[in-house]
XYZ file of C-alpha atoms in Angstrom:
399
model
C -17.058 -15.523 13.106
C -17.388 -11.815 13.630
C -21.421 -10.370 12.318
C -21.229 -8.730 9.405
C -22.307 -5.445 11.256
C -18.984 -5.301 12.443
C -17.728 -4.520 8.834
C -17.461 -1.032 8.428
C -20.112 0.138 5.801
C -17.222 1.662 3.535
C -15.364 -1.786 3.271
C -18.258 -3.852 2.584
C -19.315 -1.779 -0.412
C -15.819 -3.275 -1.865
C -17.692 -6.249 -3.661
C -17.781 -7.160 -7.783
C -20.908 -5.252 -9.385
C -20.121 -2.164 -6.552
C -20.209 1.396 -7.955
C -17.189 3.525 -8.359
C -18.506 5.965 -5.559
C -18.523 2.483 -3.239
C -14.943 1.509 -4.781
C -13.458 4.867 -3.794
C -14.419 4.685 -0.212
C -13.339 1.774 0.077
C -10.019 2.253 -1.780
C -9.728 5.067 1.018
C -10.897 3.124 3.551
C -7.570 1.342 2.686
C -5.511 4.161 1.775
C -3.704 4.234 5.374
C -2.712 0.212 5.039
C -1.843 0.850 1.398
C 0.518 3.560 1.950
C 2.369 2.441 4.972
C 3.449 -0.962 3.657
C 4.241 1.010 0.199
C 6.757 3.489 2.433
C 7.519 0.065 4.359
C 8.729 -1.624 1.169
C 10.498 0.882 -0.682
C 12.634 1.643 2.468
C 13.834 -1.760 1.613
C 14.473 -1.287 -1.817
C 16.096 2.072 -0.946
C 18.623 0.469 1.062
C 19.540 -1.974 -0.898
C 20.110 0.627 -3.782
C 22.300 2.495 -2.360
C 24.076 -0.691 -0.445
C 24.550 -2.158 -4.050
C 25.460 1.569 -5.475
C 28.361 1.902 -2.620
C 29.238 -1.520 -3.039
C 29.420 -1.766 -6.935
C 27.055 -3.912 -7.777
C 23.618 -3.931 -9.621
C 20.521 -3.334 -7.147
C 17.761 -4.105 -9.502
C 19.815 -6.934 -11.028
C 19.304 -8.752 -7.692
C 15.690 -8.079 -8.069
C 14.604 -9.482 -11.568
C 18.023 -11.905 -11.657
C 18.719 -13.967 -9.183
C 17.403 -17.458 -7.834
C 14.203 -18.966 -8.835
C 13.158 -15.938 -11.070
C 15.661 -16.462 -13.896
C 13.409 -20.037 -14.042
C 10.665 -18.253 -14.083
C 11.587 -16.344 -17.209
C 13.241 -18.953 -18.967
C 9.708 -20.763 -18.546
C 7.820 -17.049 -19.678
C 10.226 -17.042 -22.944
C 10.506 -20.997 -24.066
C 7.830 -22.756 -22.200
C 8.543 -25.738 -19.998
C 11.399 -28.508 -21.078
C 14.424 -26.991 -19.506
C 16.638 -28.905 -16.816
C 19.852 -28.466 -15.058
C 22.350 -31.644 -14.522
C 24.051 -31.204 -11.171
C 27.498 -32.586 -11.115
C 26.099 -34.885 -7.785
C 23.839 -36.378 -10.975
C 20.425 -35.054 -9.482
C 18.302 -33.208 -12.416
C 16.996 -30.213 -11.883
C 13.432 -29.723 -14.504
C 11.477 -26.287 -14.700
C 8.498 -28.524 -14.127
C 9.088 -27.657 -9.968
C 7.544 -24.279 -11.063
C 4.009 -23.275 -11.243
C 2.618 -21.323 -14.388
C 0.902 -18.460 -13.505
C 3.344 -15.913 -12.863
C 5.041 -16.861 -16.158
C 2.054 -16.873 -17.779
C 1.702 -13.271 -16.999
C 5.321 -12.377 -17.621
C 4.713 -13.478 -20.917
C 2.001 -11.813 -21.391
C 2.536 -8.579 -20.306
C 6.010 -8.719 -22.487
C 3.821 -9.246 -25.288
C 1.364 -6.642 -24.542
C 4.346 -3.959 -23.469
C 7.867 -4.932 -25.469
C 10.122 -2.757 -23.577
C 9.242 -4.174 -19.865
C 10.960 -6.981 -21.070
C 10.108 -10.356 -19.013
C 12.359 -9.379 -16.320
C 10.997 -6.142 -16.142
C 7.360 -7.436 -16.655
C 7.863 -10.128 -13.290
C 9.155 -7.115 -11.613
C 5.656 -5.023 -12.371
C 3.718 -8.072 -11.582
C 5.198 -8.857 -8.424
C 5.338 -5.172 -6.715
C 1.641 -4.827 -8.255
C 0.736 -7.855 -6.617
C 2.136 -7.130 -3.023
C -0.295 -4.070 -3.097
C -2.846 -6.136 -3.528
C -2.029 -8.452 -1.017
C -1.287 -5.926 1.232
C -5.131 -4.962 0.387
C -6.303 -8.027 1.598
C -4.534 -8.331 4.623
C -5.782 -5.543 5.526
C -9.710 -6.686 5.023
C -8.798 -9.892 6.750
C -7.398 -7.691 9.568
C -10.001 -4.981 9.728
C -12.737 -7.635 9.726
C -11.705 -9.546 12.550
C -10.575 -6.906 14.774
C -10.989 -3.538 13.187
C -9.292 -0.784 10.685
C -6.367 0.267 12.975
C -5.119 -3.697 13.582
C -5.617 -4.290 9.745
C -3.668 -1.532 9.156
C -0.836 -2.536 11.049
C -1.220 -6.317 10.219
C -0.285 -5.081 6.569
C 2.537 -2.877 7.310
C 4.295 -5.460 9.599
C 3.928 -8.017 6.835
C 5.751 -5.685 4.818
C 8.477 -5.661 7.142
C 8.544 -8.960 7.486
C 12.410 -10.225 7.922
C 12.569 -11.812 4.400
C 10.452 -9.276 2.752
C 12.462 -8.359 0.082
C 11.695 -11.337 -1.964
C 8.529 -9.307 -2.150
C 10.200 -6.694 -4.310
C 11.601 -9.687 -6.336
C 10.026 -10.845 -9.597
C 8.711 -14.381 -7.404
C 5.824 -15.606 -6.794
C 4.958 -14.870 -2.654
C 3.267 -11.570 -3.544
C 1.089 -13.319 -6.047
C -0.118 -16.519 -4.290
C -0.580 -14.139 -1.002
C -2.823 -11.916 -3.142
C -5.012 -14.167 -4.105
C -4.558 -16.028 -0.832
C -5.875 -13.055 1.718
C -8.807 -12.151 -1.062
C -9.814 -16.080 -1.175
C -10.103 -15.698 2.948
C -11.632 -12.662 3.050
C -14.553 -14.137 0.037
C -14.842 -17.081 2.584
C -15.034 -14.815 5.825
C -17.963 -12.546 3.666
C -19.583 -15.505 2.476
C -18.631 -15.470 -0.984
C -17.797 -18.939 -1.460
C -17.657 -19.267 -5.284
C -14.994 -16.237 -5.476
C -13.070 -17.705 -3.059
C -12.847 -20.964 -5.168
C -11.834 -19.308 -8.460
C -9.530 -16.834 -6.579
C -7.622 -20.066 -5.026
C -7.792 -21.783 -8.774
C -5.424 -19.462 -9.641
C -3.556 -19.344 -6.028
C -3.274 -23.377 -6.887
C -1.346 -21.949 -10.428
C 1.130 -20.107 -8.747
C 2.646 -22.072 -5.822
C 2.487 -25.800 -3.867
C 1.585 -24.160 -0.938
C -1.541 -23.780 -2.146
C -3.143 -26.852 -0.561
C -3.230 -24.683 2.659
C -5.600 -22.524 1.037
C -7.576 -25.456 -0.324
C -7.812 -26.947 3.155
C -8.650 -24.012 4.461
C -11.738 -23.776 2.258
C -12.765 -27.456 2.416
C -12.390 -27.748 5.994
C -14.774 -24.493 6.751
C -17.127 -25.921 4.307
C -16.984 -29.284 5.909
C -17.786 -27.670 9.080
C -20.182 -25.343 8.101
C -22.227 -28.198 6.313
C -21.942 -30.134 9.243
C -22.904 -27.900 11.520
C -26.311 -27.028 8.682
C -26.934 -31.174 9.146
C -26.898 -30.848 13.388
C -29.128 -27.887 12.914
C -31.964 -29.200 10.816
C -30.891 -26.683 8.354
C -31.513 -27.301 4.485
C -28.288 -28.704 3.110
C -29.494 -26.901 -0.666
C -29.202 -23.270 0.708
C -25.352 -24.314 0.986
C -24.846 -24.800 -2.691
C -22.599 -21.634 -3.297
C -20.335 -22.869 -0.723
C -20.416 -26.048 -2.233
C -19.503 -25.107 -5.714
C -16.579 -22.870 -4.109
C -15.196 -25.870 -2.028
C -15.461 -27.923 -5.401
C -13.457 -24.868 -7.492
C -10.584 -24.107 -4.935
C -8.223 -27.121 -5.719
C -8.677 -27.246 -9.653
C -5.886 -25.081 -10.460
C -3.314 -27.235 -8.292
C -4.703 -30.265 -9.329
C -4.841 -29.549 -12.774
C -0.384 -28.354 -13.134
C -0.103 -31.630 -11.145
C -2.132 -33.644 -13.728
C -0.364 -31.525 -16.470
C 3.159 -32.643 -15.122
C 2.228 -36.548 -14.754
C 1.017 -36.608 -18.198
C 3.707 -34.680 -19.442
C 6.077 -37.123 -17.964
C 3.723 -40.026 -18.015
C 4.384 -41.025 -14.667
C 1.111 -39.954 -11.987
C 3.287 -38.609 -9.412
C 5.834 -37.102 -11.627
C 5.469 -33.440 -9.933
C 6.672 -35.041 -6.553
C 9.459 -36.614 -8.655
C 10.407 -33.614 -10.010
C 9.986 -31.744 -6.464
C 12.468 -34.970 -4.774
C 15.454 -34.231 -7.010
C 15.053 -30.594 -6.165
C 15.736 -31.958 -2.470
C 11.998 -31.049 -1.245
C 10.605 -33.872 -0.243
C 8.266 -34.602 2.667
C 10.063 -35.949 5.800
C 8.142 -35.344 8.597
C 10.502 -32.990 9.591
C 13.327 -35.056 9.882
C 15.386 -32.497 7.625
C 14.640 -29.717 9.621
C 16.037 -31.592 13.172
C 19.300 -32.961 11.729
C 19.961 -29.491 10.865
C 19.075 -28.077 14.740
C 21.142 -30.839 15.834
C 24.111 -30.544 13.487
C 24.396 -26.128 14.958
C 24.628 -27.757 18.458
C 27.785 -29.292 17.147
C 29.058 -26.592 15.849
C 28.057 -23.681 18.082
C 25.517 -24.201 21.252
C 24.363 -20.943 21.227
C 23.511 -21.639 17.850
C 21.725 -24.189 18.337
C 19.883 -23.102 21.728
C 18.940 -20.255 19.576
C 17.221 -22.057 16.589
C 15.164 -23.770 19.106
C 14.211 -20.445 20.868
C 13.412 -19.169 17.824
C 11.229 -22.031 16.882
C 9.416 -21.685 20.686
C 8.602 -18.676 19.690
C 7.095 -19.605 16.124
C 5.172 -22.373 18.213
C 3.696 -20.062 20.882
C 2.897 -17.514 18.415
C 0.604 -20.476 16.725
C -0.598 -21.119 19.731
C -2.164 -17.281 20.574
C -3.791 -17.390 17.282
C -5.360 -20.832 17.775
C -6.478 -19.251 21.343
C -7.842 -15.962 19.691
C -10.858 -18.181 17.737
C -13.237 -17.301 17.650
C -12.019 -13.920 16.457
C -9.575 -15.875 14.189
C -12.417 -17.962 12.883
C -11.433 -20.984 11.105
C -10.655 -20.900 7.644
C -7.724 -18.047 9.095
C -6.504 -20.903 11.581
C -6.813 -23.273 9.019
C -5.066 -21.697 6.361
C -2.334 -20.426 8.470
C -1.294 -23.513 10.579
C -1.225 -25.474 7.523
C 1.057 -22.755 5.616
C 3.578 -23.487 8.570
C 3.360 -27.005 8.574
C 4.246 -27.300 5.201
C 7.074 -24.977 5.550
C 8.733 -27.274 8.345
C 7.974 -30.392 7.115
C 10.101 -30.452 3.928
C 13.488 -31.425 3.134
C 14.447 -28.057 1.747
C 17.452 -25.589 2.443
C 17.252 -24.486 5.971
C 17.620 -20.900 4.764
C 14.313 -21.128 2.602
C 12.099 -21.893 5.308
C 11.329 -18.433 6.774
C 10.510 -17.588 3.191
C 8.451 -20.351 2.868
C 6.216 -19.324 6.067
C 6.052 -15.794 4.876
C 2.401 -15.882 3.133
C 1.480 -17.389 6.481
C 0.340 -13.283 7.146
C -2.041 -14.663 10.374
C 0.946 -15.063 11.889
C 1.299 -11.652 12.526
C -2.251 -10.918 13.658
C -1.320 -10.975 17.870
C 1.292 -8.242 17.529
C -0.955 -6.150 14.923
C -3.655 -6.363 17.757
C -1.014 -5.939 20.406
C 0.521 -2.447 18.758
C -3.322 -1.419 18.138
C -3.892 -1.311 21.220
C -0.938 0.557 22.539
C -2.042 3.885 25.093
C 1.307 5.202 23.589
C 0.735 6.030 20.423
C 4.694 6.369 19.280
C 4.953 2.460 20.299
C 3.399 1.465 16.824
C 4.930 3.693 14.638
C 8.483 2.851 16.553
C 8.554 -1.039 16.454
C 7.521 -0.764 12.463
C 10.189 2.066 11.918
C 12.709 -0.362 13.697
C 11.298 -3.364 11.998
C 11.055 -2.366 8.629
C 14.539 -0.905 9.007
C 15.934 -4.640 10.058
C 13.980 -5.828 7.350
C 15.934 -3.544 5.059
C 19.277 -4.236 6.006
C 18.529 -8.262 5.979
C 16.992 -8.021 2.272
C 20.355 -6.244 1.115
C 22.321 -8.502 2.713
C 20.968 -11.421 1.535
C 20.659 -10.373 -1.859
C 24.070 -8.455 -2.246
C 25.477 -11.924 -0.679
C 25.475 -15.550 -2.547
C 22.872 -17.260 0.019
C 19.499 -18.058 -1.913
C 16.277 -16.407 -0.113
């Protein structure tokens, strides 16, 4: 793990009890991260406006409408109870979604009537991606300095299914707290990292990355404490963080079995929604089946999952600048996303809070002697990005 001289002083000062003088710098400190995936994501949203405007349809419709956020507002307005009856006979229950972001839907339609709960999901989500796009950014600046944080943000934001992050879902959320749980644990601040993933835990499944990530550093660390003759009590912060992190997931997966009555009634619910755990199984019928169809199609799946694998890879080979917890979190985030039975299409979604990822070509463009290489590849990137989102959403495929 990096020392914490490496921070730079004006990031450090960002910590709960800080002055506003030490908030400011560091808010500036950010600024340049801040501001480039902001440009980054409303060049998406800008194209698909005027797509949608030349096409006749409704832009911001496909941003508060479509998919898994009309659940999530059904569930912000009545509460949980409501299923779908497929005409295959599988059941589809509004127990497969977390509460948090409906919780705060609700809320802030309470708090401000004329957002609406659409419009309230909307606020929450594009409020939420600037925070995660925060913490990026200290994850990234910590490891291997401001410019590669900088850039580790903005490319997130031009990630290729980054416009869900302009939708009213839940990615912008769980990566929020996510990055700022990582970024407690790389600073030491175990006991904000738990409550940060409580709530991480109340917003998506994927979650139990983030709790592994925690209780495996904390396994280590102890472990390493025991081999050193080091007192296991001056480790009681971390402990009490460790303990925290997988409350809130445990607790909407308690909430669901005794709702139902049944103790794995969540994974029920999750099975008829066709995401099961399968090893994987799903996921190579599916490569197999576009080799029937197309070869090229299929010889370029599996090049495009070689290059997902060997990305992995350079992180794992970065520790220990990528300490643990980061390697952690992030393998397990892509694990999970490949794993599942799910819609082929959702996966890339799926991998997308998986930010680490994207840590190689951050440090890649940082170090460019050109300095038009950066500022190119993200123009060209977030542009791609752009024209996918709009086509996606303007079309009938879910995200």
């Amino acid at each position: 793990m990096p020392e914490t001289k490496a921070v730079p002083p004006s990031w450090a000062a960002l910590r709960p009890g800080s002055a506003s003088r030490s908030l400011t710098d560091s808010l500036r400190y950010a600024a340049p991260a801040l501001l480039g995936y902001a440009a980054v994501r409303l060049t998406g949203v800008a194209i698909l406006l005027i797509t949608a405007s030349v096409t006749g349809k409704d832009g911001m419709h496909r941003l508060t409408g479509r998919w898994d956020s009309v659940w999530y507002q059904r569930i912000a307005e009545h509460g949980y109870g409501y299923g779908v009856r497929l005409p295959d006979g599988t059941f589809h229950s509004d127990l497969a979604f977390f509460p948090l972001l409906p919780a705060l839907e609700r809320g802030l339609s309470v708090l401000f009537p004329p957002l609406g709960v659409a419009g309230a999901g909307l606020l929450v989500s594009w409020l939420a991606s600037l925070v995660a796009a925060g913490g990026i950014f200290a994850v990234g600046a910590r490891l291997y300095g401001r410019r590669a944080g900088i850039l580790l943000a903005v490319l997130w934001g031009a990630y290729p299914t980054a416009f869900v992050q302009s939708m009213a879902y839940t990615e912008t959320l769980f990566t929020a707290l996510a990055a700022w749980a990582l970024y407690a644990v790389l600073t030491d601040r175990w006991i904000t990292a738990g409550v940060l993933c409580v709530g991480a835990g109340l917003t998506r499944p994927v979650a139990a990355a983030l709790i592994a990530a925690i209780g495996v550093t904390a396994i280590w660390r102890l472990f390493t404490a025991w081999r050193g003759g080091e007192p296991l009590r001056t480790h009681r912060r971390m402990v009490v963080g460790a303990c925290l992190a997988p409350l809130g997931w445990l607790s909407y997966i308690v909430f669901v079995a005794v709702r139902e009555g049944n103790p794995f009634a969540y994974f029920d619910v999750q099975a008829d929604w066709n995401n099961r755990i399968d090893g994987g199984a799903a996921l190579a019928a599916f490569v197999v089946e576009q080799f029937g169809h197309n070869v090229f199609a299929g010889l370029g799946l599996c090049a495009a999952f070689a290059f997902l694998f060997w990305v992995v890879w350079l992180c794992v080979r970065q520790r220990p600048r990528q300490p643990l917890p980061v390697i952690v979190y992030c393998v397990v985030v892509v694990v999970i996303s490949l794993i599942g039975s799910g819609y082929f299409g959702s996966r890339p979604r799926l991998m997308m809070p998986a930010f680490p990822l994207l840590l190689p070509a951050a440090v890649a463009l940082a170090g460019a002697r050109r300095r038009m290489v950066p500022a190119v590849v993200v123009g060209v990137a977030a542009l791609a990005s752009g024209v996918y989102g709009a086509f996606t959403l303007l079309g009938s495929g879910p995200p």
